Amino acid sequence: MDKWLWHARVVKARTSAAELVVTGHVRVNGARETSPGHAIKAGDVLTIALDRTVRVLKVIAFNERRGDAASARVLYEELGTRN
């Protein structure tokens, strides 16, 4: 999960992604997940509590490598953002 969050450019560093998960700021299909290595699949809905916003993302695809912002955008569908 931390690798996907990093590839999708939700956070700037993979360690930040792992910390976000471990501290309980990520939910997978409504259930809190605290394991950075948790496997996610296409169709899963991630609810991510960031600094001042909550993002709801539907997993669409995966990448082997971290690309630019345009290639990261095709990995998910933005379902909502709340401040």
Tab-separated table of N, CA, C and O in Angstrom:
chain	number	residue	atom	x	y	z
A	1	MET	N	0.817	-1.184	0.000
A	1	MET	CA	0.000	0.000	0.000
A	1	MET	C	0.869	1.260	0.000
A	1	MET	O	0.564	2.195	-0.728
A	2	ASP	N	1.936	1.273	0.803
A	2	ASP	CA	2.773	2.462	0.839
A	2	ASP	C	3.415	2.737	-0.522
A	2	ASP	O	3.522	3.892	-0.942
A	3	LYS	N	3.767	1.684	-1.223
A	3	LYS	CA	4.378	1.842	-2.543
A	3	LYS	C	3.378	2.452	-3.531
A	3	LYS	O	3.724	3.346	-4.304
A	4	TRP	N	2.131	2.006	-3.490
A	4	TRP	CA	1.109	2.562	-4.387
A	4	TRP	C	0.856	4.035	-4.066
A	4	TRP	O	0.750	4.859	-4.972
A	5	LEU	N	0.765	4.372	-2.787
A	5	LEU	CA	0.551	5.773	-2.396
A	5	LEU	C	1.680	6.656	-2.914
A	5	LEU	O	1.459	7.787	-3.350
A	6	TRP	N	2.891	6.142	-2.871
A	6	TRP	CA	4.048	6.890	-3.363
A	6	TRP	C	4.011	6.992	-4.892
A	6	TRP	O	4.210	8.069	-5.448
A	7	HIS	N	3.712	5.891	-5.577
A	7	HIS	CA	3.627	5.910	-7.037
A	7	HIS	C	2.516	6.837	-7.527
A	7	HIS	O	2.640	7.469	-8.570
A	8	ALA	N	1.419	6.903	-6.778
A	8	ALA	CA	0.292	7.758	-7.157
A	8	ALA	C	0.528	9.216	-6.758
A	8	ALA	O	-0.338	10.065	-6.977
A	9	ARG	N	1.675	9.480	-6.164
A	9	ARG	CA	2.072	10.829	-5.763
A	9	ARG	C	1.133	11.468	-4.748
A	9	ARG	O	0.900	12.667	-4.741
A	10	VAL	N	0.586	10.629	-3.870
A	10	VAL	CA	-0.222	11.138	-2.762
A	10	VAL	C	0.711	11.804	-1.750
A	10	VAL	O	0.361	12.801	-1.127
A	11	VAL	N	1.906	11.247	-1.594
A	11	VAL	CA	2.947	11.795	-0.717
A	11	VAL	C	4.255	11.893	-1.501
A	11	VAL	O	4.406	11.274	-2.556
A	12	LYS	N	5.206	12.651	-0.963
A	12	LYS	CA	6.471	12.872	-1.669
A	12	LYS	C	7.489	11.747	-1.497
A	12	LYS	O	8.350	11.557	-2.343
A	13	ALA	N	7.412	11.021	-0.379
A	13	ALA	CA	8.396	9.967	-0.108
A	13	ALA	C	7.685	8.694	0.355
A	13	ALA	O	6.634	8.755	0.993
A	14	ARG	N	8.298	7.568	0.048
A	14	ARG	CA	7.695	6.295	0.439
A	14	ARG	C	7.664	6.140	1.961
A	14	ARG	O	6.730	5.572	2.517
A	15	THR	N	8.660	6.679	2.645
A	15	THR	CA	8.656	6.619	4.108
A	15	THR	C	7.481	7.416	4.672
A	15	THR	O	6.892	7.019	5.685
A	16	SER	N	7.136	8.504	4.034
A	16	SER	CA	5.967	9.292	4.454
A	16	SER	C	4.686	8.489	4.257
A	16	SER	O	3.769	8.554	5.073
A	17	ALA	N	4.629	7.745	3.175
A	17	ALA	CA	3.461	6.903	2.906
A	17	ALA	C	3.334	5.823	3.976
A	17	ALA	O	2.243	5.578	4.495
A	18	ALA	N	4.437	5.187	4.321
A	18	ALA	CA	4.423	4.146	5.347
A	18	ALA	C	3.991	4.723	6.692
A	18	ALA	O	3.193	4.127	7.412
A	19	GLU	N	4.492	5.899	7.027
A	19	GLU	CA	4.130	6.546	8.290
A	19	GLU	C	2.644	6.896	8.320
A	19	GLU	O	1.981	6.736	9.347
A	20	LEU	N	2.121	7.350	7.199
A	20	LEU	CA	0.699	7.683	7.088
A	20	LEU	C	-0.166	6.451	7.391
A	20	LEU	O	-1.156	6.539	8.113
A	21	VAL	N	0.249	5.310	6.865
A	21	VAL	CA	-0.496	4.068	7.075
A	21	VAL	C	-0.360	3.591	8.523
A	21	VAL	O	-1.356	3.276	9.176
A	22	VAL	N	0.857	3.557	9.036
A	22	VAL	CA	1.115	3.058	10.394
A	22	VAL	C	0.365	3.877	11.441
A	22	VAL	O	-0.139	3.330	12.427
A	23	THR	N	0.259	5.178	11.233
A	23	THR	CA	-0.418	6.037	12.207
A	23	THR	C	-1.935	6.016	12.063
A	23	THR	O	-2.640	6.720	12.777
A	24	GLY	N	-2.450	5.195	11.143
A	24	GLY	CA	-3.893	5.002	11.038
A	24	GLY	C	-4.638	6.034	10.225
A	24	GLY	O	-5.847	6.186	10.379
A	25	HIS	N	-3.956	6.723	9.325
A	25	HIS	CA	-4.590	7.754	8.521
A	25	HIS	C	-5.113	7.259	7.178
A	25	HIS	O	-5.532	8.048	6.341
A	26	VAL	N	-5.074	5.939	6.964
A	26	VAL	CA	-5.541	5.371	5.701
A	26	VAL	C	-6.578	4.286	5.979
A	26	VAL	O	-6.364	3.425	6.837
A	27	ARG	N	-7.669	4.343	5.245
A	27	ARG	CA	-8.702	3.306	5.330
A	27	ARG	C	-8.826	2.650	3.958
A	27	ARG	O	-8.758	3.331	2.944
A	28	VAL	N	-9.014	1.346	3.950
A	28	VAL	CA	-9.219	0.593	2.716
A	28	VAL	C	-10.636	0.052	2.766
A	28	VAL	O	-10.970	-0.732	3.658
A	29	ASN	N	-11.459	0.499	1.841
A	29	ASN	CA	-12.872	0.097	1.795
A	29	ASN	C	-13.561	0.309	3.144
A	29	ASN	O	-14.339	-0.512	3.602
A	30	GLY	N	-13.213	1.402	3.814
A	30	GLY	CA	-13.853	1.779	5.063
A	30	GLY	C	-13.210	1.217	6.322
A	30	GLY	O	-13.534	1.632	7.422
A	31	ALA	N	-12.274	0.288	6.184
A	31	ALA	CA	-11.615	-0.316	7.348
A	31	ALA	C	-10.210	0.260	7.509
A	31	ALA	O	-9.441	0.295	6.551
A	32	ARG	N	-9.895	0.702	8.727
A	32	ARG	CA	-8.569	1.257	8.993
A	32	ARG	C	-7.501	0.189	8.796
A	32	ARG	O	-7.644	-0.939	9.243
A	33	GLU	N	-6.437	0.560	8.110
A	33	GLU	CA	-5.336	-0.368	7.846
A	33	GLU	C	-4.052	0.244	8.404
A	33	GLU	O	-3.777	1.413	8.159
A	34	THR	N	-3.280	-0.532	9.159
A	34	THR	CA	-2.052	-0.007	9.753
A	34	THR	C	-0.799	-0.736	9.289
A	34	THR	O	0.274	-0.521	9.827
A	35	SER	N	-0.927	-1.582	8.281
A	35	SER	CA	0.222	-2.306	7.745
A	35	SER	C	0.607	-1.710	6.387
A	35	SER	O	-0.152	-1.831	5.425
A	36	PRO	N	1.790	-1.068	6.291
A	36	PRO	CA	2.206	-0.464	5.023
A	36	PRO	C	2.304	-1.477	3.881
A	36	PRO	O	2.141	-1.125	2.720
A	37	GLY	N	2.550	-2.730	4.199
A	37	GLY	CA	2.684	-3.763	3.179
A	37	GLY	C	1.366	-4.407	2.769
A	37	GLY	O	1.357	-5.354	1.985
A	38	HIS	N	0.255	-3.899	3.285
A	38	HIS	CA	-1.062	-4.463	2.966
A	38	HIS	C	-1.298	-4.406	1.452
A	38	HIS	O	-1.088	-3.381	0.825
A	39	ALA	N	-1.722	-5.520	0.882
A	39	ALA	CA	-1.972	-5.578	-0.567
A	39	ALA	C	-3.306	-4.909	-0.886
A	39	ALA	O	-4.307	-5.141	-0.212
A	40	ILE	N	-3.285	-4.068	-1.906
A	40	ILE	CA	-4.521	-3.467	-2.396
A	40	ILE	C	-4.734	-3.948	-3.816
A	40	ILE	O	-3.799	-4.377	-4.483
A	41	LYS	N	-5.988	-3.869	-4.267
A	41	LYS	CA	-6.304	-4.338	-5.614
A	41	LYS	C	-7.133	-3.285	-6.335
A	41	LYS	O	-7.679	-2.382	-5.706
A	42	ALA	N	-7.214	-3.426	-7.634
A	42	ALA	CA	-8.020	-2.501	-8.431
A	42	ALA	C	-9.459	-2.552	-7.936
A	42	ALA	O	-10.000	-3.633	-7.667
A	43	GLY	N	-10.047	-1.393	-7.767
A	43	GLY	CA	-11.414	-1.308	-7.268
A	43	GLY	C	-11.494	-0.935	-5.798
A	43	GLY	O	-12.553	-0.513	-5.327
A	44	ASP	N	-10.395	-1.087	-5.060
A	44	ASP	CA	-10.392	-0.691	-3.648
A	44	ASP	C	-10.552	0.827	-3.535
A	44	ASP	O	-10.056	1.584	-4.381
A	45	VAL	N	-11.228	1.263	-2.490
A	45	VAL	CA	-11.399	2.690	-2.231
A	45	VAL	C	-10.574	3.044	-1.003
A	45	VAL	O	-10.744	2.458	0.073
A	46	LEU	N	-9.636	3.982	-1.176
A	46	LEU	CA	-8.766	4.426	-0.095
A	46	LEU	C	-9.240	5.781	0.404
A	46	LEU	O	-9.463	6.696	-0.395
A	47	THR	N	-9.385	5.915	1.698
A	47	THR	CA	-9.698	7.190	2.325
A	47	THR	C	-8.447	7.602	3.074
A	47	THR	O	-7.982	6.890	3.975
A	48	ILE	N	-7.875	8.739	2.679
A	48	ILE	CA	-6.572	9.154	3.190
A	48	ILE	C	-6.704	10.505	3.882
A	48	ILE	O	-7.095	11.493	3.253
A	49	ALA	N	-6.380	10.556	5.168
A	49	ALA	CA	-6.414	11.800	5.934
A	49	ALA	C	-5.034	12.441	5.852
A	49	ALA	O	-4.067	11.937	6.418
A	50	LEU	N	-4.946	13.537	5.107
A	50	LEU	CA	-3.701	14.282	4.979
A	50	LEU	C	-3.743	15.469	5.940
A	50	LEU	O	-4.652	15.578	6.754
A	51	ASP	N	-2.792	16.388	5.837
A	51	ASP	CA	-2.689	17.508	6.777
A	51	ASP	C	-4.013	18.216	7.025
A	51	ASP	O	-4.506	18.248	8.132
A	52	ARG	N	-4.581	18.786	5.996
A	52	ARG	CA	-5.814	19.550	6.175
A	52	ARG	C	-6.955	19.073	5.287
A	52	ARG	O	-7.981	19.732	5.194
A	53	THR	N	-6.766	17.950	4.629
A	53	THR	CA	-7.800	17.427	3.739
A	53	THR	C	-7.948	15.922	3.902
A	53	THR	O	-7.071	15.249	4.440
A	54	VAL	N	-9.062	15.422	3.427
A	54	VAL	CA	-9.292	13.986	3.354
A	54	VAL	C	-9.564	13.678	1.885
A	54	VAL	O	-10.452	14.264	1.274
A	55	ARG	N	-8.767	12.779	1.310
A	55	ARG	CA	-8.945	12.388	-0.092
A	55	ARG	C	-9.531	10.988	-0.144
A	55	ARG	O	-9.144	10.108	0.622
A	56	VAL	N	-10.460	10.798	-1.082
A	56	VAL	CA	-11.054	9.486	-1.306
A	56	VAL	C	-10.694	9.085	-2.735
A	56	VAL	O	-11.099	9.744	-3.693
A	57	LEU	N	-9.904	8.017	-2.856
A	57	LEU	CA	-9.390	7.583	-4.151
A	57	LEU	C	-9.791	6.144	-4.431
A	57	LEU	O	-9.685	5.278	-3.557
A	58	LYS	N	-10.216	5.888	-5.661
A	58	LYS	CA	-10.512	4.522	-6.096
A	58	LYS	C	-9.310	4.037	-6.902
A	58	LYS	O	-8.901	4.682	-7.872
A	59	VAL	N	-8.742	2.912	-6.513
A	59	VAL	CA	-7.567	2.352	-7.190
A	59	VAL	C	-7.997	1.829	-8.554
A	59	VAL	O	-8.910	1.012	-8.659
A	60	ILE	N	-7.332	2.318	-9.605
A	60	ILE	CA	-7.642	1.908	-10.974
A	60	ILE	C	-6.548	1.002	-11.545
A	60	ILE	O	-6.831	0.009	-12.200
A	61	ALA	N	-5.279	1.370	-11.287
A	61	ALA	CA	-4.163	0.636	-11.897
A	61	ALA	C	-2.933	0.699	-10.999
A	61	ALA	O	-2.950	1.340	-9.949
A	62	PHE	N	-1.869	0.047	-11.455
A	62	PHE	CA	-0.602	0.001	-10.731
A	62	PHE	C	0.528	0.300	-11.700
A	62	PHE	O	0.400	0.076	-12.902
A	63	ASN	N	1.649	0.786	-11.178
A	63	ASN	CA	2.862	1.034	-11.954
A	63	ASN	C	4.020	0.316	-11.288
A	63	ASN	O	4.045	0.171	-10.070
A	64	GLU	N	4.992	-0.102	-12.084
A	64	GLU	CA	6.200	-0.706	-11.535
A	64	GLU	C	7.154	0.366	-11.013
A	64	GLU	O	7.916	0.124	-10.097
A	65	ARG	N	7.096	1.559	-11.625
A	65	ARG	CA	7.998	2.644	-11.256
A	65	ARG	C	7.202	3.906	-10.999
A	65	ARG	O	6.109	4.081	-11.515
A	66	ARG	N	7.778	4.802	-10.240
A	66	ARG	CA	7.145	6.092	-9.971
A	66	ARG	C	7.406	7.004	-11.162
A	66	ARG	O	8.542	7.237	-11.551
A	67	GLY	N	6.343	7.512	-11.756
A	67	GLY	CA	6.479	8.371	-12.923
A	67	GLY	C	6.126	9.811	-12.605
A	67	GLY	O	6.061	10.210	-11.446
A	68	ASP	N	5.876	10.568	-13.657
A	68	ASP	CA	5.507	11.970	-13.485
A	68	ASP	C	4.049	12.081	-13.042
A	68	ASP	O	3.343	11.083	-12.903
A	69	ALA	N	3.605	13.302	-12.810
A	69	ALA	CA	2.252	13.531	-12.299
A	69	ALA	C	1.179	13.007	-13.248
A	69	ALA	O	0.161	12.473	-12.806
A	70	ALA	N	1.399	13.129	-14.545
A	70	ALA	CA	0.407	12.660	-15.517
A	70	ALA	C	0.247	11.142	-15.463
A	70	ALA	O	-0.868	10.627	-15.519
A	71	SER	N	1.345	10.419	-15.336
A	71	SER	CA	1.247	8.961	-15.262
A	71	SER	C	0.700	8.516	-13.913
A	71	SER	O	0.067	7.464	-13.810
A	72	ALA	N	0.910	9.305	-12.867
A	72	ALA	CA	0.362	8.971	-11.551
A	72	ALA	C	-1.151	9.158	-11.541
A	72	ALA	O	-1.870	8.402	-10.886
A	73	ARG	N	-1.653	10.117	-12.273
A	73	ARG	CA	-3.086	10.435	-12.277
A	73	ARG	C	-3.940	9.294	-12.832
A	73	ARG	O	-5.105	9.153	-12.463
A	74	VAL	N	-3.378	8.460	-13.699
A	74	VAL	CA	-4.154	7.350	-14.269
A	74	VAL	C	-4.246	6.152	-13.329
A	74	VAL	O	-4.954	5.194	-13.623
A	75	LEU	N	-3.565	6.211	-12.183
A	75	LEU	CA	-3.601	5.102	-11.230
A	75	LEU	C	-4.850	5.115	-10.367
A	75	LEU	O	-5.169	4.118	-9.734
A	76	TYR	N	-5.553	6.247	-10.327
A	76	TYR	CA	-6.712	6.358	-9.439
A	76	TYR	C	-7.782	7.273	-10.018
A	76	TYR	O	-7.529	8.049	-10.923
A	77	GLU	N	-8.968	7.145	-9.441
A	77	GLU	CA	-10.076	8.039	-9.737
A	77	GLU	C	-10.375	8.783	-8.439
A	77	GLU	O	-10.547	8.161	-7.386
A	78	GLU	N	-10.400	10.099	-8.513
A	78	GLU	CA	-10.673	10.926	-7.334
A	78	GLU	C	-12.188	10.901	-7.083
A	78	GLU	O	-12.964	11.354	-7.901
A	79	LEU	N	-12.600	10.347	-5.953
A	79	LEU	CA	-14.018	10.258	-5.624
A	79	LEU	C	-14.467	11.428	-4.768
A	79	LEU	O	-15.651	11.735	-4.720
A	80	GLY	N	-13.532	12.072	-4.099
A	80	GLY	CA	-13.903	13.215	-3.285
A	80	GLY	C	-12.747	13.758	-2.487
A	80	GLY	O	-11.760	13.077	-2.244
A	81	THR	N	-12.879	15.021	-2.087
A	81	THR	CA	-11.913	15.683	-1.230
A	81	THR	C	-12.694	16.526	-0.250
A	81	THR	O	-13.621	17.234	-0.629
A	82	ARG	N	-12.333	16.422	1.023
A	82	ARG	CA	-12.982	17.244	2.043
A	82	ARG	C	-11.927	18.014	2.810
A	82	ARG	O	-10.844	17.506	3.073
A	83	ASN	N	-12.244	19.236	3.171
A	83	ASN	CA	-11.325	20.040	3.985
A	83	ASN	C	-11.704	19.989	5.429
A	83	ASN	O	-12.721	19.727	5.862
